[in-house]
Tab-separated table of C-alpha atoms and ligand atoms in Angstrom:
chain	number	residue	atom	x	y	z
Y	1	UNK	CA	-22.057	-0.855	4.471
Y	2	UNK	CA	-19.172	-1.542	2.150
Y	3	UNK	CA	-15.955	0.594	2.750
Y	4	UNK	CA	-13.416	0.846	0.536
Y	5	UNK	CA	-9.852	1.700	1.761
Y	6	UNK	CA	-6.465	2.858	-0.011
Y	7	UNK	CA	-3.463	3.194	2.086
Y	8	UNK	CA	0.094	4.637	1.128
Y	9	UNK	CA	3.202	4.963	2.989
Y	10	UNK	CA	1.928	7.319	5.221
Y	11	UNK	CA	0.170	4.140	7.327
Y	12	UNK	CA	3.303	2.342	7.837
Y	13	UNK	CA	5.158	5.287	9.015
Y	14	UNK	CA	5.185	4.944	12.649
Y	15	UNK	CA	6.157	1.273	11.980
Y	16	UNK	CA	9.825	2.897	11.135
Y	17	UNK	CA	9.280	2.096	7.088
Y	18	UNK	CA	10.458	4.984	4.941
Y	19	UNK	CA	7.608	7.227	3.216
Y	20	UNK	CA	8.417	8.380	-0.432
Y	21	UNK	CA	7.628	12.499	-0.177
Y	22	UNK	CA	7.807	14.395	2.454
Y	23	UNK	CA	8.186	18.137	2.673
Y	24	UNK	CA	10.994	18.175	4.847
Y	25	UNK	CA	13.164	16.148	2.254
Y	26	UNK	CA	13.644	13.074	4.481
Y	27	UNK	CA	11.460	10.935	2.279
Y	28	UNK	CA	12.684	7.575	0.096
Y	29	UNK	CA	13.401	9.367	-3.031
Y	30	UNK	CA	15.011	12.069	-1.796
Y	31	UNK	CA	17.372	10.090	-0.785
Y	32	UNK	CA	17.569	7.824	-4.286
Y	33	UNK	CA	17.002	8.488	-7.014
Y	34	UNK	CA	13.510	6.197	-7.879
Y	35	UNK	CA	14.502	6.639	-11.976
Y	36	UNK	CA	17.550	4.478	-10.800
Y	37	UNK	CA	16.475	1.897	-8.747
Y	38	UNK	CA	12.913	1.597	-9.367
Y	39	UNK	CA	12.086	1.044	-13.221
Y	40	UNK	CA	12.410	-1.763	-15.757
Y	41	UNK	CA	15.417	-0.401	-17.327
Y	42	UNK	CA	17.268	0.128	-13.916
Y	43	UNK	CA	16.718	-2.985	-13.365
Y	44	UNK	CA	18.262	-4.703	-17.024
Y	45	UNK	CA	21.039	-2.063	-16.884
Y	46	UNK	CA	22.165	-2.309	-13.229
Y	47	UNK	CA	20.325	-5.564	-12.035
Y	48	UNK	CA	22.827	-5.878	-8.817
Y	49	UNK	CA	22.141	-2.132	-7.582
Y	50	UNK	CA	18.503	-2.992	-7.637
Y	51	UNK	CA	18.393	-6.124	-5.916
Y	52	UNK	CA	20.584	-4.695	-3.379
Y	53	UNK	CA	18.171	-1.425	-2.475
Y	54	UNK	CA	15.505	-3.973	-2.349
Y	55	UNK	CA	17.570	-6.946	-0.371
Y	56	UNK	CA	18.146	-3.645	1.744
Y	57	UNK	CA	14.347	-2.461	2.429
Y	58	UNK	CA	13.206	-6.485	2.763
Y	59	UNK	CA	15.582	-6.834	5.682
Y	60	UNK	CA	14.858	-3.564	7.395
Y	61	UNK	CA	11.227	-4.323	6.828
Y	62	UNK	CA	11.505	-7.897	8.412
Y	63	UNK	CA	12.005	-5.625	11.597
Y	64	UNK	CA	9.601	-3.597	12.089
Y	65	UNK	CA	6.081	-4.254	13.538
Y	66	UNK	CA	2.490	-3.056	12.720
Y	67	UNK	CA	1.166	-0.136	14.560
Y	68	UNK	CA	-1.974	0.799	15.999
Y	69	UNK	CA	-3.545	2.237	12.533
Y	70	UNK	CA	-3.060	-0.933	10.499
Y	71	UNK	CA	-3.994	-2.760	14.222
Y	72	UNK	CA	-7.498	-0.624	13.974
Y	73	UNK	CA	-8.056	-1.191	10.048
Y	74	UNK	CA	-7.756	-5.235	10.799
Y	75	UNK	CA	-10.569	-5.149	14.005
Y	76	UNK	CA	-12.902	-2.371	11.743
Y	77	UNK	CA	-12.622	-5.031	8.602
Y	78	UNK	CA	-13.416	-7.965	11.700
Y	79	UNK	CA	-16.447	-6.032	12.925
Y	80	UNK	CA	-17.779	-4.663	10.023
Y	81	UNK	CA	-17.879	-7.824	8.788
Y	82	UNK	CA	-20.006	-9.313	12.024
Y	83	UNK	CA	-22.440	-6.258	11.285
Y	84	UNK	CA	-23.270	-7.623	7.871
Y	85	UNK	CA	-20.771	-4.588	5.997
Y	86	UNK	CA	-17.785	-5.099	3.837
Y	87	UNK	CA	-14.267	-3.881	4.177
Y	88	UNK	CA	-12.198	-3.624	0.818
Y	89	UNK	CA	-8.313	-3.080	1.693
Y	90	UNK	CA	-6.410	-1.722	-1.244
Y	91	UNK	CA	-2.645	-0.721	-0.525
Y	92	UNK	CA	-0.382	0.864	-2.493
Y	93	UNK	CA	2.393	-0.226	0.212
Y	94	UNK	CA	4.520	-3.366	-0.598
Y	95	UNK	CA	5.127	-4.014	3.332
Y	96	UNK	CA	3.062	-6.748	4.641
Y	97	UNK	CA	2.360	-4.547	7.986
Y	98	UNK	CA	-1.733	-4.835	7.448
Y	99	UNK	CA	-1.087	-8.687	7.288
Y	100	UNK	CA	0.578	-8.867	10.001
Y	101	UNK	CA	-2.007	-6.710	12.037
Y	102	UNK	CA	-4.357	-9.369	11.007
Y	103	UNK	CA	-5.957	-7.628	7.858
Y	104	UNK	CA	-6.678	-10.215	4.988
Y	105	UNK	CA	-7.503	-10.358	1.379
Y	106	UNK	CA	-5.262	-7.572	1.036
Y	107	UNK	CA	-4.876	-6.157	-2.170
Y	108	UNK	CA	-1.557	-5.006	-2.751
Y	109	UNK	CA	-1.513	-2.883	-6.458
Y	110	UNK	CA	1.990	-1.811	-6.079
Y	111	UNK	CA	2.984	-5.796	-5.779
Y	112	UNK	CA	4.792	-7.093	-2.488
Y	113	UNK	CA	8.678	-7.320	-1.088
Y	114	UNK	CA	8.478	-10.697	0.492
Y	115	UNK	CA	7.116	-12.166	-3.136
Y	116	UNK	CA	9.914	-12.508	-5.668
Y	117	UNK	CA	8.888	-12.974	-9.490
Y	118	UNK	CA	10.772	-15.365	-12.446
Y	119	UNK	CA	11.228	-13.965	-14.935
Y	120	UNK	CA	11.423	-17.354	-17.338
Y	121	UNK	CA	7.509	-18.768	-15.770
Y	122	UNK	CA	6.519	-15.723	-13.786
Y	123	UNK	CA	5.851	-17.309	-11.255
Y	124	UNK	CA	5.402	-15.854	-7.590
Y	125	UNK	CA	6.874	-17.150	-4.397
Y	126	UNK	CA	7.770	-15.969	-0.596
Y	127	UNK	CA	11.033	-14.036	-0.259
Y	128	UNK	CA	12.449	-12.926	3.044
Y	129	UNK	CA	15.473	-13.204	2.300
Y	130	UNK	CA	17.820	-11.579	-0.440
Y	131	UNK	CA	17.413	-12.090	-4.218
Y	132	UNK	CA	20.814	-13.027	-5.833
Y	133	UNK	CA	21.917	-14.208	-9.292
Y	134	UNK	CA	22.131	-17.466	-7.372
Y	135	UNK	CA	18.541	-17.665	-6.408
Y	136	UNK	CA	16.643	-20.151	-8.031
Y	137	UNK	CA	13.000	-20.059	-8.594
Y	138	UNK	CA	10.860	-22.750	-6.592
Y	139	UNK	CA	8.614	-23.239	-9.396
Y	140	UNK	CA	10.584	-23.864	-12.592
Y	141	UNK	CA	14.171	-24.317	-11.166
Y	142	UNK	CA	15.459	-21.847	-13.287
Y	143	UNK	CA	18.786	-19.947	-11.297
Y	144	UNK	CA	19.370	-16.460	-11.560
Y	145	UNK	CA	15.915	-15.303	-13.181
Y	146	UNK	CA	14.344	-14.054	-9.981
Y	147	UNK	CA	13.363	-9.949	-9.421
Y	148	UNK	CA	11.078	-8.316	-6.766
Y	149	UNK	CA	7.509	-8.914	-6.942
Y	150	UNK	CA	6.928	-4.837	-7.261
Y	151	UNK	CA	5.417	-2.397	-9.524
Y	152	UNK	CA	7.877	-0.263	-10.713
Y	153	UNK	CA	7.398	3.155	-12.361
Y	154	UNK	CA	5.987	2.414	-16.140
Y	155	UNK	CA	4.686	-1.071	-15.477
Y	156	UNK	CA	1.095	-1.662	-14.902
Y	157	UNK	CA	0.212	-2.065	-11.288
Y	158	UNK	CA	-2.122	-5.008	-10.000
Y	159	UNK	CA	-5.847	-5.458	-9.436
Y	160	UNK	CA	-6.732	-2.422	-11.455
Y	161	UNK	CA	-9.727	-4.919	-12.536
Y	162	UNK	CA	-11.195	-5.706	-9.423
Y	163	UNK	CA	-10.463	-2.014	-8.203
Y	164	UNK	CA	-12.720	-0.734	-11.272
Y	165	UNK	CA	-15.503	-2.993	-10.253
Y	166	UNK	CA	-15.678	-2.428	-6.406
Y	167	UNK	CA	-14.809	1.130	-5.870
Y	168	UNK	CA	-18.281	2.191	-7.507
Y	169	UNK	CA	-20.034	-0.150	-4.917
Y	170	UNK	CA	-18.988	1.160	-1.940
Y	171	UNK	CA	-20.841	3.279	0.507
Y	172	UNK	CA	-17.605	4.974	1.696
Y	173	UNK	CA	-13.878	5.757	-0.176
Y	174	UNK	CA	-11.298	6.245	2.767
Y	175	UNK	CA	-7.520	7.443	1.707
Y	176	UNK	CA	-5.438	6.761	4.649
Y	177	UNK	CA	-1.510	7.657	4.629
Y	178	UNK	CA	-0.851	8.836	0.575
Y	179	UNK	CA	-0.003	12.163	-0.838
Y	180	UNK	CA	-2.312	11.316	-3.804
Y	181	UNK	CA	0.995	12.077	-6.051
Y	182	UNK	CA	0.896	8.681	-7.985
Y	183	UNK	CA	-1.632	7.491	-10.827
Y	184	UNK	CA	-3.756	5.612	-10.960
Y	185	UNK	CA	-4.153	5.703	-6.917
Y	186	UNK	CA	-4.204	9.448	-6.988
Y	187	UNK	CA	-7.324	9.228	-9.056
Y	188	UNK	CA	-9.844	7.309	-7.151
Y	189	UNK	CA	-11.322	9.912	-5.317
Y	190	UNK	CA	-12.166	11.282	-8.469
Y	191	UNK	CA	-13.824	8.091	-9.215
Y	192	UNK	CA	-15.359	7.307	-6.262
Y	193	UNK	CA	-17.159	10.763	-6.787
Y	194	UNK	CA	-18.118	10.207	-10.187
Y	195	UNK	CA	-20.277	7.190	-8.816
Y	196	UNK	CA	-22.024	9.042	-5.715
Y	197	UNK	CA	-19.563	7.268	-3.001
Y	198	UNK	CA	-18.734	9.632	0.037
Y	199	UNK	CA	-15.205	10.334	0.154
Y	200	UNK	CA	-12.393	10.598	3.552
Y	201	UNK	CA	-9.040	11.828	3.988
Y	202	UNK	CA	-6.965	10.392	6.842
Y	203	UNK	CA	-3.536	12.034	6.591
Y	204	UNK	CA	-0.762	13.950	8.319
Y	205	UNK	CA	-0.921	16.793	5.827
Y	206	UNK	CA	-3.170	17.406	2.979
Y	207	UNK	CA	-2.517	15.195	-0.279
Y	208	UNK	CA	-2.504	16.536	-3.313
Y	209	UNK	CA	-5.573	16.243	-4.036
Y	210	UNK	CA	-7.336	16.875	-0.863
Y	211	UNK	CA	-10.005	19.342	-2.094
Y	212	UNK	CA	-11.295	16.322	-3.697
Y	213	UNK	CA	-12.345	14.820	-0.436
Y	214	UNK	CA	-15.524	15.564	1.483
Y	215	UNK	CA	-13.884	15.255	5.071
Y	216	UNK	CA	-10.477	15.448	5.986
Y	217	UNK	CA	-8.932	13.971	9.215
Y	218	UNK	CA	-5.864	15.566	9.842
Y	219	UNK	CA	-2.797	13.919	12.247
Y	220	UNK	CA	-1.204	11.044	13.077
Y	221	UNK	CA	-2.374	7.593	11.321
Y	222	UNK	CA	-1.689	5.864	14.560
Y	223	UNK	CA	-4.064	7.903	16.483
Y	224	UNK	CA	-6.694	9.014	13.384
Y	225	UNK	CA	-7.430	5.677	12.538
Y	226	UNK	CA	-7.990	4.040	15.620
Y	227	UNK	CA	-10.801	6.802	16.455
Y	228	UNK	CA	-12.452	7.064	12.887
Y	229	UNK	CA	-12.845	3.553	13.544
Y	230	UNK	CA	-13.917	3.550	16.555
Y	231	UNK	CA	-16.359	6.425	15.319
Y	232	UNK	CA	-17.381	4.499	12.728
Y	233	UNK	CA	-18.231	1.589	13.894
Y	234	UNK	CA	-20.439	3.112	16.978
Y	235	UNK	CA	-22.381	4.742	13.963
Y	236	UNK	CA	-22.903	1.434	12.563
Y	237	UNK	CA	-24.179	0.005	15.669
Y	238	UNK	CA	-26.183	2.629	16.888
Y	239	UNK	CA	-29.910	2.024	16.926
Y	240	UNK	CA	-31.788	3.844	13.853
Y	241	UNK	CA	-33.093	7.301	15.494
Y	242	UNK	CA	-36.482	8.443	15.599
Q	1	APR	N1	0.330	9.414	9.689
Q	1	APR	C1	-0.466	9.756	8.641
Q	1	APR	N2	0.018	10.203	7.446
Q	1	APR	C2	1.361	10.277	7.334
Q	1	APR	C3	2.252	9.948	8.369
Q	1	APR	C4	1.683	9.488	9.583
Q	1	APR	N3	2.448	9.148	10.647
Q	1	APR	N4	3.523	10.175	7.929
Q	1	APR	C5	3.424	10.611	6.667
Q	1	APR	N5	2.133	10.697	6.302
Q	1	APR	C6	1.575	11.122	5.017
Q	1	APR	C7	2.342	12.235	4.354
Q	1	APR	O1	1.796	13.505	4.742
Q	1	APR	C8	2.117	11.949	2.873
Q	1	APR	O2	0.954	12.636	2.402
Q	1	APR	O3	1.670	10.007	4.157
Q	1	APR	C9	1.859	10.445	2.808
Q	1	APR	C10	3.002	9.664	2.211
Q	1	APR	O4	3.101	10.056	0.852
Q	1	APR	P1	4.179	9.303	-0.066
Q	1	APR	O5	5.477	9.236	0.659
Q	1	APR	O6	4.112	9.965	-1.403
Q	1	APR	O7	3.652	7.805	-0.163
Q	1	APR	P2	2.510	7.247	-1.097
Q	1	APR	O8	1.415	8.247	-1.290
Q	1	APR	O9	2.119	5.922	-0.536
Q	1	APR	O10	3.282	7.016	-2.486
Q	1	APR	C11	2.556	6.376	-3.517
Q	1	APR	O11	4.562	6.311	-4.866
Q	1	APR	O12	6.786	5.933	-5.239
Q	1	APR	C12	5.536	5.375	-5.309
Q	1	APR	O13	5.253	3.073	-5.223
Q	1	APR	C13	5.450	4.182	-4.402
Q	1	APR	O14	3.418	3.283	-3.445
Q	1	APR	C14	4.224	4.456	-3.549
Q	1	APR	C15	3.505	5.541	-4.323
């Protein structure tokens, strides 16, 4: 069985990280103001003010632990694997929390915080510290070139590629955590339907595009997980009836 996961913010809630949208107002961007902070042209017009909100969100993130949902999603991807099934991760989140948990081959389409990017060779390296106009890149040497490695709004995010050819292969699409409010994330239930692949909501509230789904599991991602999992799995395992 090959299941195909997408997680948002939602997952990494519980963990203390900040979610984007929420209806109460206490989400991420309500706070800033994303057009300001998370674009290219932010970026070349006030390079300091970005690199500090992200300097900011690295260190907070640095202190927070997985929780049992991305704790689940690591031992399903372990077991499924022992039953001769396949777990693709896709995560719109640029926390390493799924890591962490013991997840791997993580695909991260929104990019990563503790990855910085030159912007002379492009290259990629660990960052968990702050980026500074004194930071020098580990590959090339050059000083003061270095941004986060992170998708921001109007550039292309990552793995679209390998996202196209694996979401039509799987037997199951699962959205955990995301309020389905950002393209192209927002429109893989769509796809996933468009090739015959049964689709699952895991959320607190219904996304955006819920009515898209075919089941929707409503609550907490540190308890919803865990027992769709858990549910799962005993499906898997259970001996063929009849
Ligand atoms: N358990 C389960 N779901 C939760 C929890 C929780 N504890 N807390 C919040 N949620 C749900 C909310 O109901 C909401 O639907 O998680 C979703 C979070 O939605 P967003 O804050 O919009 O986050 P996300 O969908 O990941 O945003 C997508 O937008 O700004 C960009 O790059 C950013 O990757 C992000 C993208």
């Amino acid at each position: 069985m090959h299941v195909f996961v997408l997680t948002g913010a939602g997952i990494s809630a519980e963990s203390g990280i900040d979610t984007f949208r929420e209806p109460n107002g206490s989400g991420l961007w309500s706070r800033f103001d994303p057009m300001k902070l998370a674009t290219p042209e932010a970026f070349q017009q006030r390079p300091a003010e970005v690199q500090a909100f992200y300097n900011w969100r690295r260190q907070r993130l640095i202190e927070t632990r997985p929780n049992p949902a991305h704790l689940a999603l690591a031992r399903f991807g372990q077991e499924l694997h022992e039953v001769g099934g396949r777990l693709t991760l896709v995560t719109q989140n640029i926390d390493d929390l799924h890591e962490r948990a013991g997840s791997s081959d993580v695909l991260h389409m929104h990019g990563e915080l503790l990855k910085a990017r030159c912007l002379v060779c492009q290259g990629v390296s660990e960052c968990r510290g702050e980026i500074s106009p004194h930071s020098r890149c580990v590959a090339c040497g050059q000083i003061g070139a270095l941004r986060p490695h992170v998708v921001w709004f109007g550039e292309t995010p990552l793995f679209l590629d390998l996202i196209a050819e694996w979401l039509p292969t799987a037997d199951l699409f699962v959205a955990i955590g995301t309020s389905g409010a950002v393209y192209p994330a927002a429109g893989f239930v769509a796809e996933a339907h468009r090739h015959g692949v049964k689709t699952c909501e895991i959320n607190l509230d219904p996304a955006d595009n819920a009515s898209l789904f075919d089941q929707s599991i409503y609550g907490l991602a540190s308890h919803c997980v865990p027992a769709w999992c858990e549910r799962t799995l005993a499906s898997l395992k259970a001996p063929p009836s009849g």
